[in-house]
PDB file of C-alpha atoms in Angstrom:
ATOM      1  CA  MET A   1     -29.056   3.566  -2.236  1.00 35.00           C
ATOM      2  CA  SER A   2     -28.277   6.873  -0.513  1.00 39.00           C
ATOM      3  CA  GLY A   3     -24.983   8.677  -0.395  1.00 45.00           C
ATOM      4  CA  PRO A   4     -22.214   8.365  -2.924  1.00 47.00           C
ATOM      5  CA  GLU A   5     -22.516   5.733  -5.606  1.00 50.00           C
ATOM      6  CA  ARG A   6     -20.738   2.485  -4.866  1.00 47.00           C
ATOM      7  CA  HIS A   7     -18.809   0.529  -7.418  1.00 47.00           C
ATOM      8  CA  LYS A   8     -17.713  -3.092  -7.170  1.00 48.00           C
ATOM      9  CA  HIS A   9     -14.751  -3.126  -9.607  1.00 51.00           C
ATOM     10  CA  ALA A  10     -15.172   0.448 -10.954  1.00 49.00           C
ATOM     11  CA  ALA A  11     -13.784  -0.346 -14.393  1.00 47.00           C
ATOM     12  CA  PRO A  12     -16.750  -0.982 -16.768  1.00 45.00           C
ATOM     13  CA  GLU A  13     -15.211   1.159 -19.532  1.00 54.00           C
ATOM     14  CA  ARG A  14     -13.254  -0.536 -22.236  1.00 54.00           C
ATOM     15  CA  PHE A  15     -10.657   2.255 -22.207  1.00 87.00           C
ATOM     16  CA  PHE A  16      -9.022   1.128 -18.942  1.00 91.00           C
ATOM     17  CA  ALA A  17      -6.333  -1.601 -18.995  1.00 92.00           C
ATOM     18  CA  HIS A  18      -5.993  -4.065 -16.146  1.00 91.00           C
ATOM     19  CA  GLY A  19      -3.236  -3.266 -13.730  1.00 91.00           C
ATOM     20  CA  PRO A  20      -1.765  -5.309 -11.019  1.00 90.00           C
ATOM     21  CA  LEU A  21      -3.862  -7.223  -8.454  1.00 89.00           C
ATOM     22  CA  LEU A  22      -3.615  -5.299  -5.229  1.00 90.00           C
ATOM     23  CA  GLU A  23      -2.111  -7.808  -2.855  1.00 88.00           C
ATOM     24  CA  GLU A  24       0.859  -7.864  -0.478  1.00 84.00           C
ATOM     25  CA  GLY A  25       4.102  -7.939  -2.416  1.00 82.00           C
ATOM     26  CA  CYS A  26       2.729  -6.454  -5.599  1.00 85.00           C
ATOM     27  CA  ALA A  27       4.853  -4.006  -7.454  1.00 87.00           C
ATOM     28  CA  LEU A  28       2.329  -1.187  -7.341  1.00 90.00           C
ATOM     29  CA  ARG A  29       4.796   1.667  -6.912  1.00 89.00           C
ATOM     30  CA  ALA A  30       6.926   0.503  -9.891  1.00 88.00           C
ATOM     31  CA  TRP A  31       3.798   0.195 -11.995  1.00 90.00           C
ATOM     32  CA  LEU A  32       2.520   3.654 -11.040  1.00 89.00           C
ATOM     33  CA  LEU A  33       5.919   5.247 -11.836  1.00 85.00           C
ATOM     34  CA  ASP A  34       6.080   3.396 -15.111  1.00 84.00           C
ATOM     35  CA  SER A  35       2.724   5.061 -15.872  1.00 80.00           C
ATOM     36  CA  GLU A  36       4.241   8.461 -15.189  1.00 77.00           C
ATOM     37  CA  LEU A  37       7.297   7.574 -17.291  1.00 79.00           C
ATOM     38  CA  LEU A  38       5.191   6.441 -20.230  1.00 76.00           C
ATOM     39  CA  ASP A  39       2.899   9.450 -20.186  1.00 80.00           C
ATOM     40  CA  PRO A  40       2.757  12.110 -17.401  1.00 80.00           C
ATOM     41  CA  THR A  41      -0.831  12.729 -18.478  1.00 84.00           C
ATOM     42  CA  ALA A  42      -1.881   9.068 -18.206  1.00 86.00           C
ATOM     43  CA  ILE A  43      -4.850   8.558 -15.865  1.00 92.00           C
ATOM     44  CA  VAL A  44      -4.769   5.716 -13.336  1.00 94.00           C
ATOM     45  CA  ARG A  45      -7.640   4.482 -11.306  1.00 94.00           C
ATOM     46  CA  LEU A  46      -7.069   3.243  -7.774  1.00 94.00           C
ATOM     47  CA  PRO A  47      -9.082   2.122  -4.753  1.00 92.00           C
ATOM     48  CA  VAL A  48      -7.769   4.391  -1.981  1.00 94.00           C
ATOM     49  CA  ARG A  49      -8.431   4.160   1.680  1.00 94.00           C
ATOM     50  CA  VAL A  50      -8.959   7.721   2.867  1.00 95.00           C
ATOM     51  CA  SER A  51      -8.973   8.578   6.630  1.00 93.00           C
ATOM     52  CA  ARG A  52     -10.754  11.451   8.172  1.00 90.00           C
ATOM     53  CA  SER A  53      -8.459  14.043   9.723  1.00 87.00           C
ATOM     54  CA  PRO A  54      -8.112  13.862  13.608  1.00 80.00           C
ATOM     55  CA  GLN A  55     -10.180  17.088  13.784  1.00 75.00           C
ATOM     56  CA  GLY A  56     -12.840  15.573  11.531  1.00 66.00           C
ATOM     57  CA  LEU A  57     -12.772  18.516   9.160  1.00 68.00           C
ATOM     58  CA  GLY A  58     -10.967  17.267   6.198  1.00 79.00           C
ATOM     59  CA  LEU A  59      -8.603  14.607   4.664  1.00 88.00           C
ATOM     60  CA  GLY A  60      -6.314  12.563   6.799  1.00 88.00           C
ATOM     61  CA  THR A  61      -3.982   9.863   5.545  1.00 91.00           C
ATOM     62  CA  ALA A  62      -4.566   8.019   2.286  1.00 94.00           C
ATOM     63  CA  ALA A  63      -3.144   4.718   1.038  1.00 94.00           C
ATOM     64  CA  VAL A  64      -3.775   1.819  -1.330  1.00 93.00           C
ATOM     65  CA  VAL A  65      -4.555  -1.189   0.985  1.00 89.00           C
ATOM     66  CA  ALA A  66      -4.431  -4.873   0.289  1.00 87.00           C
ATOM     67  CA  PRO A  67      -7.525  -7.022   1.289  1.00 83.00           C
ATOM     68  CA  SER A  68      -5.529  -8.197   4.269  1.00 83.00           C
ATOM     69  CA  GLY A  69      -5.375  -4.592   5.482  1.00 83.00           C
ATOM     70  CA  ALA A  70      -1.688  -4.139   4.701  1.00 88.00           C
ATOM     71  CA  ARG A  71      -0.805  -0.724   3.432  1.00 90.00           C
ATOM     72  CA  LEU A  72       0.680  -1.171  -0.091  1.00 92.00           C
ATOM     73  CA  LEU A  73       1.507   2.478  -0.797  1.00 92.00           C
ATOM     74  CA  ASP A  74       0.953   5.782   0.966  1.00 93.00           C
ATOM     75  CA  LEU A  75      -0.447   8.527  -1.215  1.00 94.00           C
ATOM     76  CA  ALA A  76      -0.225  12.273  -0.965  1.00 93.00           C
ATOM     77  CA  LEU A  77      -3.609  13.357  -2.267  1.00 94.00           C
ATOM     78  CA  ASP A  78      -4.178  16.632  -4.144  1.00 94.00           C
ATOM     79  CA  ASP A  79      -7.931  17.352  -4.844  1.00 94.00           C
ATOM     80  CA  THR A  80      -7.586  20.923  -6.072  1.00 94.00           C
ATOM     81  CA  ALA A  81      -8.748  19.895  -9.553  1.00 93.00           C
ATOM     82  CA  LEU A  82     -11.996  18.422  -8.239  1.00 92.00           C
ATOM     83  CA  GLY A  83     -15.093  20.572  -8.496  1.00 88.00           C
ATOM     84  CA  ILE A  84     -16.262  19.275  -5.123  1.00 91.00           C
ATOM     85  CA  ALA A  85     -13.641  18.671  -2.446  1.00 93.00           C
ATOM     86  CA  LEU A  86     -12.882  14.988  -1.764  1.00 94.00           C
ATOM     87  CA  ALA A  87     -13.774  15.473   1.886  1.00 93.00           C
ATOM     88  CA  ASP A  88     -17.232  16.585   0.855  1.00 93.00           C
ATOM     89  CA  HIS A  89     -17.700  13.442  -1.258  1.00 93.00           C
ATOM     90  CA  LEU A  90     -16.736  11.335   1.732  1.00 93.00           C
ATOM     91  CA  ARG A  91     -18.288  13.185   4.619  1.00 90.00           C
ATOM     92  CA  ARG A  92     -21.436  10.990   4.860  1.00 89.00           C
ATOM     93  CA  ALA A  93     -19.467   7.782   4.596  1.00 90.00           C
ATOM     94  CA  TRP A  94     -17.179   8.977   7.307  1.00 89.00           C
ATOM     95  CA  THR A  95     -20.152   9.052   9.725  1.00 87.00           C
ATOM     96  CA  GLU A  96     -20.217   5.237   9.424  1.00 86.00           C
ATOM     97  CA  ARG A  97     -16.476   4.557   9.673  1.00 86.00           C
ATOM     98  CA  PRO A  98     -13.316   6.683  10.037  1.00 88.00           C
ATOM     99  CA  ASP A  99     -11.637   4.987   6.955  1.00 91.00           C
ATOM    100  CA  VAL A 100     -13.434   4.960   3.659  1.00 91.00           C
ATOM    101  CA  ASP A 101     -12.357   3.135   0.482  1.00 92.00           C
ATOM    102  CA  ALA A 102     -13.054   5.139  -2.679  1.00 93.00           C
ATOM    103  CA  TRP A 103     -12.258   4.654  -6.406  1.00 94.00           C
ATOM    104  CA  LEU A 104     -10.283   7.695  -7.598  1.00 95.00           C
ATOM    105  CA  GLU A 105      -8.801   8.620 -10.943  1.00 95.00           C
ATOM    106  CA  GLY A 106      -5.838  10.932 -11.237  1.00 94.00           C
ATOM    107  CA  LEU A 107      -2.161  11.440 -12.160  1.00 93.00           C
ATOM    108  CA  VAL A 108       0.793  10.158 -10.246  1.00 91.00           C
ATOM    109  CA  SER A 109       4.206  11.642  -9.679  1.00 86.00           C
ATOM    110  CA  ASP A 110       7.139  10.421  -7.595  1.00 75.00           C
ATOM    111  CA  THR A 111       7.762  12.306  -4.336  1.00 64.00           C
ATOM    112  CA  ASP A 112       9.969  10.320  -2.017  1.00 68.00           C
ATOM    113  CA  ALA A 113      10.797   6.727  -1.047  1.00 67.00           C
ATOM    114  CA  SER A 114       7.595   6.104   0.794  1.00 74.00           C
ATOM    115  CA  THR A 115       4.922   8.271  -0.820  1.00 83.00           C
ATOM    116  CA  VAL A 116       3.574   8.805  -4.347  1.00 89.00           C
ATOM    117  CA  SER A 117       1.739  12.063  -5.157  1.00 92.00           C
ATOM    118  CA  PHE A 118      -1.756  11.484  -6.585  1.00 94.00           C
ATOM    119  CA  ALA A 119      -3.477  14.471  -8.246  1.00 94.00           C
ATOM    120  CA  ILE A 120      -7.192  13.487  -8.288  1.00 96.00           C
ATOM    121  CA  ARG A 121      -9.111  14.232 -11.461  1.00 94.00           C
ATOM    122  CA  ARG A 122     -12.350  12.325 -10.760  1.00 94.00           C
ATOM    123  CA  PHE A 123     -14.096  10.788  -7.784  1.00 94.00           C
ATOM    124  CA  VAL A 124     -15.649   7.611  -9.237  1.00 92.00           C
ATOM    125  CA  GLY A 125     -17.419   6.331  -6.185  1.00 92.00           C
ATOM    126  CA  LEU A 126     -17.132   4.263  -3.033  1.00 92.00           C
ATOM    127  CA  VAL A 127     -15.785   0.740  -3.192  1.00 88.00           C
ATOM    128  CA  ASP A 128     -18.725  -1.604  -2.782  1.00 80.00           C
ATOM    129  CA  ASP A 129     -19.049  -2.867   0.807  1.00 68.00           C
ATOM    130  CA  ALA A 130     -19.322  -6.478  -0.329  1.00 63.00           C
ATOM    131  CA  VAL A 131     -15.859  -6.416  -1.842  1.00 60.00           C
ATOM    132  CA  ARG A 132     -14.162  -3.943   0.548  1.00 60.00           C
ATOM    133  CA  SER A 133     -11.914  -6.907   1.624  1.00 59.00           C
ATOM    134  CA  GLY A 134     -12.003  -8.688  -1.724  1.00 65.00           C
ATOM    135  CA  ASP A 135      -9.766  -8.868  -4.753  1.00 72.00           C
ATOM    136  CA  ARG A 136      -9.395  -5.676  -6.736  1.00 83.00           C
ATOM    137  CA  ASN A 137      -6.976  -4.247  -9.352  1.00 88.00           C
ATOM    138  CA  ALA A 138      -5.408  -0.986 -10.230  1.00 92.00           C
ATOM    139  CA  TRP A 139      -6.251   0.313 -13.714  1.00 92.00           C
ATOM    140  CA  ARG A 140      -4.485   2.486 -16.287  1.00 92.00           C
ATOM    141  CA  ALA A 141      -6.247   4.461 -19.001  1.00 92.00           C
ATOM    142  CA  TYR A 142      -5.427   3.705 -22.615  1.00 93.00           C
ATOM    143  CA  PRO A 143      -4.265   6.662 -24.742  1.00 90.00           C
ATOM    144  CA  GLU A 144      -7.289   8.649 -25.965  1.00 88.00           C
ATOM    145  CA  ASP A 145      -6.416   7.997 -29.637  1.00 90.00           C
ATOM    146  CA  ALA A 146      -5.943   4.221 -29.137  1.00 92.00           C
ATOM    147  CA  ALA A 147      -7.700   2.168 -31.793  1.00 93.00           C
ATOM    148  CA  PRO A 148     -10.793   0.443 -30.337  1.00 93.00           C
ATOM    149  CA  GLU A 149      -9.957  -2.887 -32.106  1.00 96.00           C
ATOM    150  CA  LEU A 150      -6.539  -2.965 -30.419  1.00 97.00           C
ATOM    151  CA  ILE A 151      -8.030  -2.292 -27.005  1.00 95.00           C
ATOM    152  CA  ALA A 152     -10.579  -5.046 -27.648  1.00 95.00           C
ATOM    153  CA  ALA A 153      -7.780  -7.354 -28.693  1.00 97.00           C
ATOM    154  CA  VAL A 154      -5.948  -6.927 -25.346  1.00 96.00           C
ATOM    155  CA  ASP A 155      -9.252  -7.716 -23.562  1.00 94.00           C
ATOM    156  CA  ASP A 156      -9.515 -10.872 -25.567  1.00 96.00           C
ATOM    157  CA  LEU A 157      -6.137 -12.237 -24.342  1.00 96.00           C
ATOM    158  CA  ALA A 158      -7.649 -13.614 -21.139  1.00 93.00           C
ATOM    159  CA  LEU A 159      -7.981 -17.399 -20.575  1.00 91.00           C
ATOM    160  CA  SER A 160     -11.736 -16.964 -20.260  1.00 91.00           C
ATOM    161  CA  PHE A 161     -11.961 -16.625 -24.080  1.00 93.00           C
ATOM    162  CA  PRO A 162     -11.538 -19.607 -26.445  1.00 94.00           C
ATOM    163  CA  VAL A 163      -8.056 -20.331 -27.747  1.00 95.00           C
ATOM    164  CA  GLU A 164      -8.994 -19.262 -31.293  1.00 96.00           C
ATOM    165  CA  ARG A 165     -10.111 -15.867 -30.016  1.00 97.00           C
ATOM    166  CA  ARG A 166      -6.925 -15.433 -28.024  1.00 97.00           C
ATOM    167  CA  ARG A 167      -4.795 -16.351 -31.019  1.00 97.00           C
ATOM    168  CA  ALA A 168      -6.657 -13.911 -33.228  1.00 98.00           C
ATOM    169  CA  ALA A 169      -6.115 -11.160 -30.595  1.00 98.00           C
ATOM    170  CA  ARG A 170      -2.348 -11.782 -30.628  1.00 98.00           C
ATOM    171  CA  TYR A 171      -2.352 -11.637 -34.407  1.00 98.00           C
ATOM    172  CA  THR A 172      -4.345  -8.289 -34.391  1.00 98.00           C
ATOM    173  CA  LEU A 173      -1.951  -6.705 -31.915  1.00 98.00           C
ATOM    174  CA  ARG A 174       1.113  -8.006 -33.781  1.00 98.00           C
ATOM    175  CA  ALA A 175      -0.228  -6.758 -37.110  1.00 98.00           C
ATOM    176  CA  GLY A 176      -0.974  -3.359 -35.533  1.00 97.00           C
ATOM    177  CA  GLY A 177       2.778  -2.619 -35.479  1.00 96.00           C
ATOM    178  CA  GLU A 178       3.608   0.854 -34.300  1.00 96.00           C
ATOM    179  CA  ARG A 179      -0.106   1.635 -33.579  1.00 96.00           C
ATOM    180  CA  SER A 180      -0.096  -1.234 -31.041  1.00 97.00           C
ATOM    181  CA  LEU A 181       2.845  -0.015 -28.999  1.00 96.00           C
ATOM    182  CA  PRO A 182       0.988   2.485 -26.765  1.00 93.00           C
ATOM    183  CA  VAL A 183      -1.885   0.116 -26.216  1.00 95.00           C
ATOM    184  CA  LEU A 184       0.540  -2.696 -25.245  1.00 96.00           C
ATOM    185  CA  LEU A 185       2.415  -0.414 -22.913  1.00 94.00           C
ATOM    186  CA  ALA A 186      -0.765   0.570 -21.111  1.00 93.00           C
ATOM    187  CA  ALA A 187      -1.544  -3.087 -20.567  1.00 94.00           C
ATOM    188  CA  LEU A 188       1.848  -4.129 -19.244  1.00 92.00           C
ATOM    189  CA  GLY A 189       0.513  -4.737 -15.696  1.00 89.00           C
ATOM    190  CA  ASP A 190      -2.271  -7.083 -16.856  1.00 92.00           C
ATOM    191  CA  GLU A 191      -2.144 -10.078 -14.514  1.00 90.00           C
ATOM    192  CA  ARG A 192      -5.137 -11.915 -15.911  1.00 92.00           C
ATOM    193  CA  VAL A 193      -4.269 -15.495 -16.899  1.00 92.00           C
ATOM    194  CA  HIS A 194      -3.668 -15.981 -20.656  1.00 93.00           C
ATOM    195  CA  ALA A 195      -2.934 -19.655 -20.661  1.00 90.00           C
ATOM    196  CA  ARG A 196      -1.721 -22.535 -18.510  1.00 86.00           C
ATOM    197  CA  ARG A 197       1.247 -24.658 -19.449  1.00 84.00           C
ATOM    198  CA  ASP A 198       3.192 -27.588 -18.074  1.00 73.00           C
ATOM    199  CA  ALA A 199       6.548 -26.391 -16.688  1.00 71.00           C
ATOM    200  CA  VAL A 200       8.124 -29.844 -16.539  1.00 68.00           C
ATOM    201  CA  ASN A 201      11.149 -30.428 -18.818  1.00 70.00           C
ATOM    202  CA  ARG A 202      10.647 -33.892 -20.269  1.00 64.00           C
ATOM    203  CA  GLN A 203      13.441 -33.772 -22.848  1.00 67.00           C
ATOM    204  CA  ASN A 204      16.049 -35.037 -20.374  1.00 65.00           C
ATOM    205  CA  ALA A 205      13.865 -37.733 -18.717  1.00 64.00           C
ATOM    206  CA  PHE A 206      15.458 -41.187 -18.404  1.00 64.00           C
ATOM    207  CA  VAL A 207      14.101 -43.855 -20.700  1.00 68.00           C
ATOM    208  CA  GLY A 208      12.088 -46.352 -18.792  1.00 69.00           C
ATOM    209  CA  ASN A 209      11.217 -44.057 -15.956  1.00 74.00           C
ATOM    210  CA  PRO A 210       7.594 -43.105 -15.436  1.00 76.00           C
ATOM    211  CA  PRO A 211       6.850 -39.687 -16.899  1.00 75.00           C
ATOM    212  CA  PRO A 212       7.029 -36.859 -14.381  1.00 76.00           C
ATOM    213  CA  ALA A 213       3.760 -35.421 -13.138  1.00 78.00           C
ATOM    214  CA  PRO A 214       2.783 -32.165 -14.851  1.00 78.00           C
ATOM    215  CA  GLN A 215       3.373 -28.852 -12.997  1.00 81.00           C
ATOM    216  CA  TRP A 216       0.886 -26.399 -14.325  1.00 83.00           C
ATOM    217  CA  ILE A 217       1.808 -22.723 -14.216  1.00 84.00           C
ATOM    218  CA  ASP A 218      -0.245 -19.704 -15.225  1.00 86.00           C
ATOM    219  CA  VAL A 219       1.024 -17.543 -17.985  1.00 91.00           C
ATOM    220  CA  PRO A 220      -0.126 -13.947 -17.395  1.00 93.00           C
ATOM    221  CA  VAL A 221      -1.375 -11.605 -20.070  1.00 95.00           C
ATOM    222  CA  SER A 222       1.620  -9.319 -19.222  1.00 94.00           C
ATOM    223  CA  THR A 223       3.934 -11.946 -20.504  1.00 95.00           C
ATOM    224  CA  VAL A 224       2.228 -12.032 -23.863  1.00 97.00           C
ATOM    225  CA  ILE A 225       2.292  -8.288 -23.931  1.00 97.00           C
ATOM    226  CA  GLU A 226       6.057  -8.284 -23.438  1.00 96.00           C
ATOM    227  CA  ASP A 227       6.417 -10.875 -26.188  1.00 96.00           C
ATOM    228  CA  LEU A 228       4.385  -8.735 -28.565  1.00 98.00           C
ATOM    229  CA  LEU A 229       6.371  -5.670 -27.725  1.00 97.00           C
ATOM    230  CA  ALA A 230       9.543  -7.562 -28.552  1.00 96.00           C
ATOM    231  CA  ALA A 231       8.102  -8.895 -31.774  1.00 96.00           C
ATOM    232  CA  ILE A 232       7.182  -5.355 -32.927  1.00 98.00           C
ATOM    233  CA  ALA A 233      10.172  -3.282 -31.627  1.00 97.00           C
ATOM    234  CA  ILE A 234      13.047  -5.707 -32.310  1.00 96.00           C
ATOM    235  CA  PRO A 235      13.819  -6.263 -36.016  1.00 96.00           C
ATOM    236  CA  GLY A 236      14.699  -9.466 -37.590  1.00 93.00           C
ATOM    237  CA  PRO A 237      18.319 -10.189 -38.891  1.00 92.00           C
ATOM    238  CA  SER A 238      19.392  -8.113 -41.896  1.00 91.00           C
ATOM    239  CA  ARG A 239      20.764 -11.105 -43.659  1.00 89.00           C
ATOM    240  CA  ALA A 240      20.972 -14.863 -43.432  1.00 86.00           C
ATOM    241  CA  PHE A 241      23.167 -16.375 -40.824  1.00 82.00           C
ATOM    242  CA  ASP A 242      24.471 -19.912 -40.576  1.00 78.00           C
ATOM    243  CA  HIS A 243      23.668 -20.874 -37.013  1.00 68.00           C
ATOM    244  CA  ARG A 244      23.290 -24.619 -37.767  1.00 66.00           C
ATOM    245  CA  GLY A 245      19.776 -24.684 -36.391  1.00 68.00           C
ATOM    246  CA  LYS A 246      20.807 -23.975 -32.753  1.00 73.00           C
ATOM    247  CA  VAL A 247      21.341 -20.889 -30.723  1.00 77.00           C
ATOM    248  CA  LEU A 248      22.679 -20.439 -27.224  1.00 78.00           C
ATOM    249  CA  SER A 249      19.621 -18.384 -26.211  1.00 84.00           C
ATOM    250  CA  THR A 250      16.263 -17.753 -27.867  1.00 85.00           C
ATOM    251  CA  GLN A 251      16.073 -14.262 -26.420  1.00 89.00           C
ATOM    252  CA  VAL A 252      17.584 -11.907 -29.016  1.00 91.00           C
ATOM    253  CA  LEU A 253      17.775  -8.791 -26.845  1.00 94.00           C
ATOM    254  CA  SER A 254      17.264  -8.265 -23.146  1.00 94.00           C
ATOM    255  CA  ILE A 255      15.162  -5.145 -22.434  1.00 94.00           C
ATOM    256  CA  PRO A 256      14.638  -4.857 -18.621  1.00 92.00           C
ATOM    257  CA  SER A 257      11.984  -2.099 -18.821  1.00 91.00           C
ATOM    258  CA  TRP A 258       9.852  -1.519 -21.858  1.00 93.00           C
ATOM    259  CA  PRO A 259       8.452   1.700 -20.483  1.00 91.00           C
ATOM    260  CA  ARG A 260      12.002   3.045 -19.954  1.00 91.00           C
ATOM    261  CA  PHE A 261      13.192   1.727 -23.299  1.00 94.00           C
ATOM    262  CA  LEU A 262      10.342   3.420 -25.313  1.00 92.00           C
ATOM    263  CA  ALA A 263      10.342   6.511 -23.159  1.00 90.00           C
ATOM    264  CA  ARG A 264      14.016   7.115 -24.064  1.00 92.00           C
ATOM    265  CA  ARG A 265      13.080   6.803 -27.704  1.00 93.00           C
ATOM    266  CA  ARG A 266       9.920   8.956 -27.575  1.00 90.00           C
ATOM    267  CA  GLY A 267       9.504  10.883 -30.872  1.00 92.00           C
ATOM    268  CA  ARG A 268      11.295   8.222 -32.940  1.00 95.00           C
ATOM    269  CA  SER A 269       9.584   6.209 -35.526  1.00 96.00           C
ATOM    270  CA  LEU A 270       9.552   2.407 -35.361  1.00 96.00           C
ATOM    271  CA  ALA A 271      11.822   2.337 -38.379  1.00 97.00           C
ATOM    272  CA  GLU A 272      14.381   4.494 -36.494  1.00 97.00           C
ATOM    273  CA  VAL A 273      14.207   2.202 -33.497  1.00 97.00           C
ATOM    274  CA  HIS A 274      14.756  -0.814 -35.771  1.00 97.00           C
ATOM    275  CA  ALA A 275      17.764   0.906 -37.352  1.00 97.00           C
ATOM    276  CA  GLU A 276      19.261   1.445 -33.916  1.00 96.00           C
ATOM    277  CA  LEU A 277      18.781  -2.204 -32.823  1.00 97.00           C
ATOM    278  CA  GLN A 278      19.720  -3.830 -36.143  1.00 97.00           C
ATOM    279  CA  PRO A 279      23.510  -4.110 -35.351  1.00 96.00           C
ATOM    280  CA  LEU A 280      22.739  -5.725 -31.997  1.00 95.00           C
ATOM    281  CA  VAL A 281      20.334  -8.199 -33.643  1.00 95.00           C
ATOM    282  CA  ASP A 282      22.901  -9.123 -36.307  1.00 94.00           C
ATOM    283  CA  ARG A 283      25.540  -9.499 -33.598  1.00 93.00           C
ATOM    284  CA  TYR A 284      23.251 -11.962 -31.766  1.00 92.00           C
ATOM    285  CA  TRP A 285      23.108 -14.160 -34.860  1.00 91.00           C
ATOM    286  CA  GLU A 286      26.906 -13.776 -35.611  1.00 90.00           C
ATOM    287  CA  LEU A 287      27.644 -15.091 -32.072  1.00 89.00           C
ATOM    288  CA  GLY A 288      25.271 -18.055 -32.387  1.00 88.00           C
ATOM    289  CA  GLY A 289      22.633 -16.709 -30.065  1.00 88.00           C
ATOM    290  CA  VAL A 290      24.281 -14.565 -27.339  1.00 90.00           C
ATOM    291  CA  THR A 291      21.646 -12.285 -25.760  1.00 92.00           C
ATOM    292  CA  GLN A 292      22.623  -8.662 -25.414  1.00 90.00           C
ATOM    293  CA  GLY A 293      21.232  -6.121 -22.977  1.00 92.00           C
ATOM    294  CA  VAL A 294      19.703  -2.788 -24.012  1.00 92.00           C
ATOM    295  CA  ASP A 295      19.251   0.084 -21.641  1.00 81.00           C
ATOM    296  CA  GLY A 296      20.240  -2.226 -18.728  1.00 55.00           C
TER     297      GLY A 296
END
């Protein structure tokens, strides 16, 4: 193989969390800006389609593109931190086609409504030709001090692993407490399937009628991640409440954005976050299960 190295998925390392599947309609921009909100130094890895400039001397336009060819997000590239200019990495590939897909690692920052700035820190390689039009994900680096066993537990949440292993992974992440929070935040965009469940409500079915056919839906890993964040960050009630076994809603608090919620509390301990939320949790139980919003 001559020229730059080609990578099929370009995420063999365990220290990168799965991000969203790059397809039309995906919330890539929001995911990227959440990365910046969580940690401005957080590295993301993206497959970027880079065009040659009209003069053929340097970089032209750049965008993350869906397999269908739809442009998901335009990027303003900054390669000043690379030892070798990005155009020099791509020059040979440009002789074969004017637009080249490359895996790039870097930092994101918001610029305007249509473009995200991407400061490149590493040229990983070209996207493998065999999957140039196939499925691919964005990726987000875990914090450098993340515990390896917690990273491995996130990896084990996928449906491809036995149910006992997935259950053990959830337990490990829950037991990690405050140490698990940055790992879980990094994995918020993980769209791998965790489980499949029947969405049909059979409790109100009429007696004598044939049971409704099952409607199977996929539960993504990101849903489990959000549940674990809530289990760790939201305290239990401070005392016993008589709710007669029923509540109006099983959701204690509504937190629209975990990255925003925890970014606003950066520097606080988990105990301090619990102390802030305790009155809201107790109010939920006092009202018989009325969900309250936080940072809405």
